């Protein structure tokens, strides 16, 4: 069973930066499509970014140009570099080890980490 552990969250001022990390157990990390989701209070969990085994990435419109997803297959780790953070980025961020759907979209698995709280406030 895949296990995921997120780290790197915290409190940051608007315009600041944070980098989240997610270490994934299991020997198939290198072939998995990985993603970061976030969930703000009172809102549904939303897909923020995903990256496949060819390092092709996709982003939600709300974070394009500010966030970068990356992976290190040797370390079984996926990262989310977040720049120019805004108060509306405040949420709990989760990573997920999923796959591609038949339409090419990201399809999440049932395995989630405990999440990392990101708070953007002055």
mmCIF file of C-alpha atoms in Angstrom:
data_model
loop_
_atom_site.group_PDB
_atom_site.id
_atom_site.type_symbol
_atom_site.label_atom_id
_atom_site.label_comp_id
_atom_site.label_asym_id
_atom_site.label_seq_id
_atom_site.Cartn_x
_atom_site.Cartn_y
_atom_site.Cartn_z
ATOM 1 C CA UNK A 1 0.000 0.000 0.000
ATOM 2 C CA UNK A 2 1.277 3.443 -0.934
ATOM 3 C CA UNK A 3 1.974 5.842 1.921
ATOM 4 C CA UNK A 4 2.545 9.568 1.483
ATOM 5 C CA UNK A 5 4.036 12.083 3.924
ATOM 6 C CA UNK A 6 3.826 15.811 3.193
ATOM 7 C CA UNK A 7 6.030 18.467 4.770
ATOM 8 C CA UNK A 8 7.017 22.105 4.329
ATOM 9 C CA UNK A 9 3.826 23.952 5.146
ATOM 10 C CA UNK A 10 3.684 27.051 7.299
ATOM 11 C CA UNK A 11 2.690 30.683 7.659
ATOM 12 C CA UNK A 12 3.896 33.108 4.999
ATOM 13 C CA UNK A 13 3.120 36.694 4.085
ATOM 14 C CA UNK A 14 1.439 37.556 0.779
ATOM 15 C CA UNK A 15 4.005 37.537 -2.000
ATOM 16 C CA UNK A 16 6.150 35.016 -0.172
ATOM 17 C CA UNK A 17 7.262 31.525 -1.150
ATOM 18 C CA UNK A 18 7.076 28.005 0.238
ATOM 19 C CA UNK A 19 8.141 24.588 -1.016
ATOM 20 C CA UNK A 20 6.154 21.493 -0.112
ATOM 21 C CA UNK A 21 7.624 17.999 -0.245
ATOM 22 C CA UNK A 22 5.911 14.618 -0.357
ATOM 23 C CA UNK A 23 7.797 11.377 0.211
ATOM 24 C CA UNK A 24 6.071 8.326 -1.241
ATOM 25 C CA UNK A 25 6.648 4.740 -0.180
ATOM 26 C CA UNK A 26 6.619 1.932 -2.719
ATOM 27 C CA UNK A 27 8.761 0.763 -5.601
ATOM 28 C CA UNK A 28 6.560 2.078 -8.420
ATOM 29 C CA UNK A 29 6.997 5.788 -7.725
ATOM 30 C CA UNK A 30 8.892 6.359 -10.967
ATOM 31 C CA UNK A 31 5.978 5.296 -13.157
ATOM 32 C CA UNK A 32 3.208 6.975 -11.190
ATOM 33 C CA UNK A 33 1.501 10.181 -12.119
ATOM 34 C CA UNK A 34 1.713 12.423 -9.051
ATOM 35 C CA UNK A 35 -0.414 15.370 -8.013
ATOM 36 C CA UNK A 36 -0.925 18.064 -5.424
ATOM 37 C CA UNK A 37 -4.427 18.948 -4.248
ATOM 38 C CA UNK A 38 -5.608 21.555 -1.775
ATOM 39 C CA UNK A 39 -8.676 22.042 0.371
ATOM 40 C CA UNK A 40 -9.645 25.363 1.877
ATOM 41 C CA UNK A 41 -12.134 25.575 4.773
ATOM 42 C CA UNK A 42 -15.670 25.020 3.555
ATOM 43 C CA UNK A 43 -14.553 24.156 0.023
ATOM 44 C CA UNK A 44 -14.071 20.986 -1.971
ATOM 45 C CA UNK A 45 -10.633 19.516 -2.521
ATOM 46 C CA UNK A 46 -9.234 20.783 -5.816
ATOM 47 C CA UNK A 47 -6.444 19.640 -8.106
ATOM 48 C CA UNK A 48 -3.583 22.134 -8.112
ATOM 49 C CA UNK A 49 -0.941 20.457 -10.291
ATOM 50 C CA UNK A 50 0.121 17.052 -11.551
ATOM 51 C CA UNK A 51 3.220 15.558 -13.167
ATOM 52 C CA UNK A 52 3.632 12.305 -15.063
ATOM 53 C CA UNK A 53 6.571 9.941 -15.378
ATOM 54 C CA UNK A 54 7.833 11.930 -18.388
ATOM 55 C CA UNK A 55 7.916 15.063 -16.221
ATOM 56 C CA UNK A 56 5.044 16.632 -18.179
ATOM 57 C CA UNK A 57 3.085 18.860 -15.818
ATOM 58 C CA UNK A 58 -0.335 20.502 -15.716
ATOM 59 C CA UNK A 59 -1.615 23.309 -13.498
ATOM 60 C CA UNK A 60 -4.881 24.790 -12.363
ATOM 61 C CA UNK A 61 -5.451 28.202 -13.906
ATOM 62 C CA UNK A 62 -5.367 29.820 -10.466
ATOM 63 C CA UNK A 63 -1.729 28.836 -9.892
ATOM 64 C CA UNK A 64 -0.217 28.939 -13.392
ATOM 65 C CA UNK A 65 2.958 30.967 -13.473
ATOM 66 C CA UNK A 66 3.289 30.920 -9.676
ATOM 67 C CA UNK A 67 3.520 27.231 -8.723
ATOM 68 C CA UNK A 68 5.898 24.570 -10.057
ATOM 69 C CA UNK A 69 5.537 20.827 -9.538
ATOM 70 C CA UNK A 70 8.609 18.628 -9.806
ATOM 71 C CA UNK A 71 9.733 15.152 -8.866
ATOM 72 C CA UNK A 72 12.894 13.316 -7.905
ATOM 73 C CA UNK A 73 12.456 9.642 -8.719
ATOM 74 C CA UNK A 74 15.681 8.694 -6.950
ATOM 75 C CA UNK A 75 14.224 10.072 -3.706
ATOM 76 C CA UNK A 76 10.585 8.996 -4.276
ATOM 77 C CA UNK A 77 9.660 12.626 -3.688
ATOM 78 C CA UNK A 78 7.369 15.125 -5.372
ATOM 79 C CA UNK A 79 7.649 18.862 -4.725
ATOM 80 C CA UNK A 80 5.447 21.912 -5.059
ATOM 81 C CA UNK A 81 7.306 25.214 -5.278
ATOM 82 C CA UNK A 82 4.874 28.041 -4.525
ATOM 83 C CA UNK A 83 5.803 31.640 -5.314
ATOM 84 C CA UNK A 84 3.908 34.934 -5.067
ATOM 85 C CA UNK A 85 1.525 33.371 -2.585
ATOM 86 C CA UNK A 86 -1.877 34.971 -2.078
ATOM 87 C CA UNK A 87 -4.348 34.753 0.815
ATOM 88 C CA UNK A 88 -6.622 32.650 -1.400
ATOM 89 C CA UNK A 89 -3.873 30.000 -1.540
ATOM 90 C CA UNK A 90 -4.501 29.279 2.138
ATOM 91 C CA UNK A 91 -5.480 25.615 2.431
ATOM 92 C CA UNK A 92 -4.353 22.170 3.486
ATOM 93 C CA UNK A 93 -2.241 20.737 0.676
ATOM 94 C CA UNK A 94 -2.240 17.009 -0.068
ATOM 95 C CA UNK A 95 -0.210 14.901 -2.466
ATOM 96 C CA UNK A 96 -1.631 11.905 -4.282
ATOM 97 C CA UNK A 97 -0.176 9.034 -6.300
ATOM 98 C CA UNK A 98 -2.639 8.429 -9.097
ATOM 99 C CA UNK A 99 -2.814 7.624 -12.763
ATOM 100 C CA UNK A 100 -4.123 8.888 -16.058
ATOM 101 C CA UNK A 101 -7.757 8.396 -17.005
ATOM 102 C CA UNK A 102 -8.775 7.225 -20.468
ATOM 103 C CA UNK A 103 -9.272 10.892 -21.402
ATOM 104 C CA UNK A 104 -5.781 11.821 -20.205
ATOM 105 C CA UNK A 105 -6.937 13.612 -17.072
ATOM 106 C CA UNK A 106 -5.488 12.953 -13.640
ATOM 107 C CA UNK A 107 -7.298 10.164 -11.806
ATOM 108 C CA UNK A 108 -6.582 10.130 -8.052
ATOM 109 C CA UNK A 109 -6.034 7.061 -5.919
ATOM 110 C CA UNK A 110 -7.527 6.558 -2.476
ATOM 111 C CA UNK A 111 -4.136 7.036 -0.820
ATOM 112 C CA UNK A 112 -3.652 10.475 0.737
ATOM 113 C CA UNK A 113 -1.134 11.892 3.144
ATOM 114 C CA UNK A 114 -1.984 13.794 6.305
ATOM 115 C CA UNK A 115 -1.693 17.126 4.499
ATOM 116 C CA UNK A 116 0.384 20.255 5.018
ATOM 117 C CA UNK A 117 -1.227 23.486 6.203
ATOM 118 C CA UNK A 118 -0.317 26.575 4.195
ATOM 119 C CA UNK A 119 -1.494 29.912 5.573
ATOM 120 C CA UNK A 120 -0.939 33.132 3.642
ATOM 121 C CA UNK A 121 -1.579 36.141 5.833
ATOM 122 C CA UNK A 122 -0.032 39.446 6.814
#
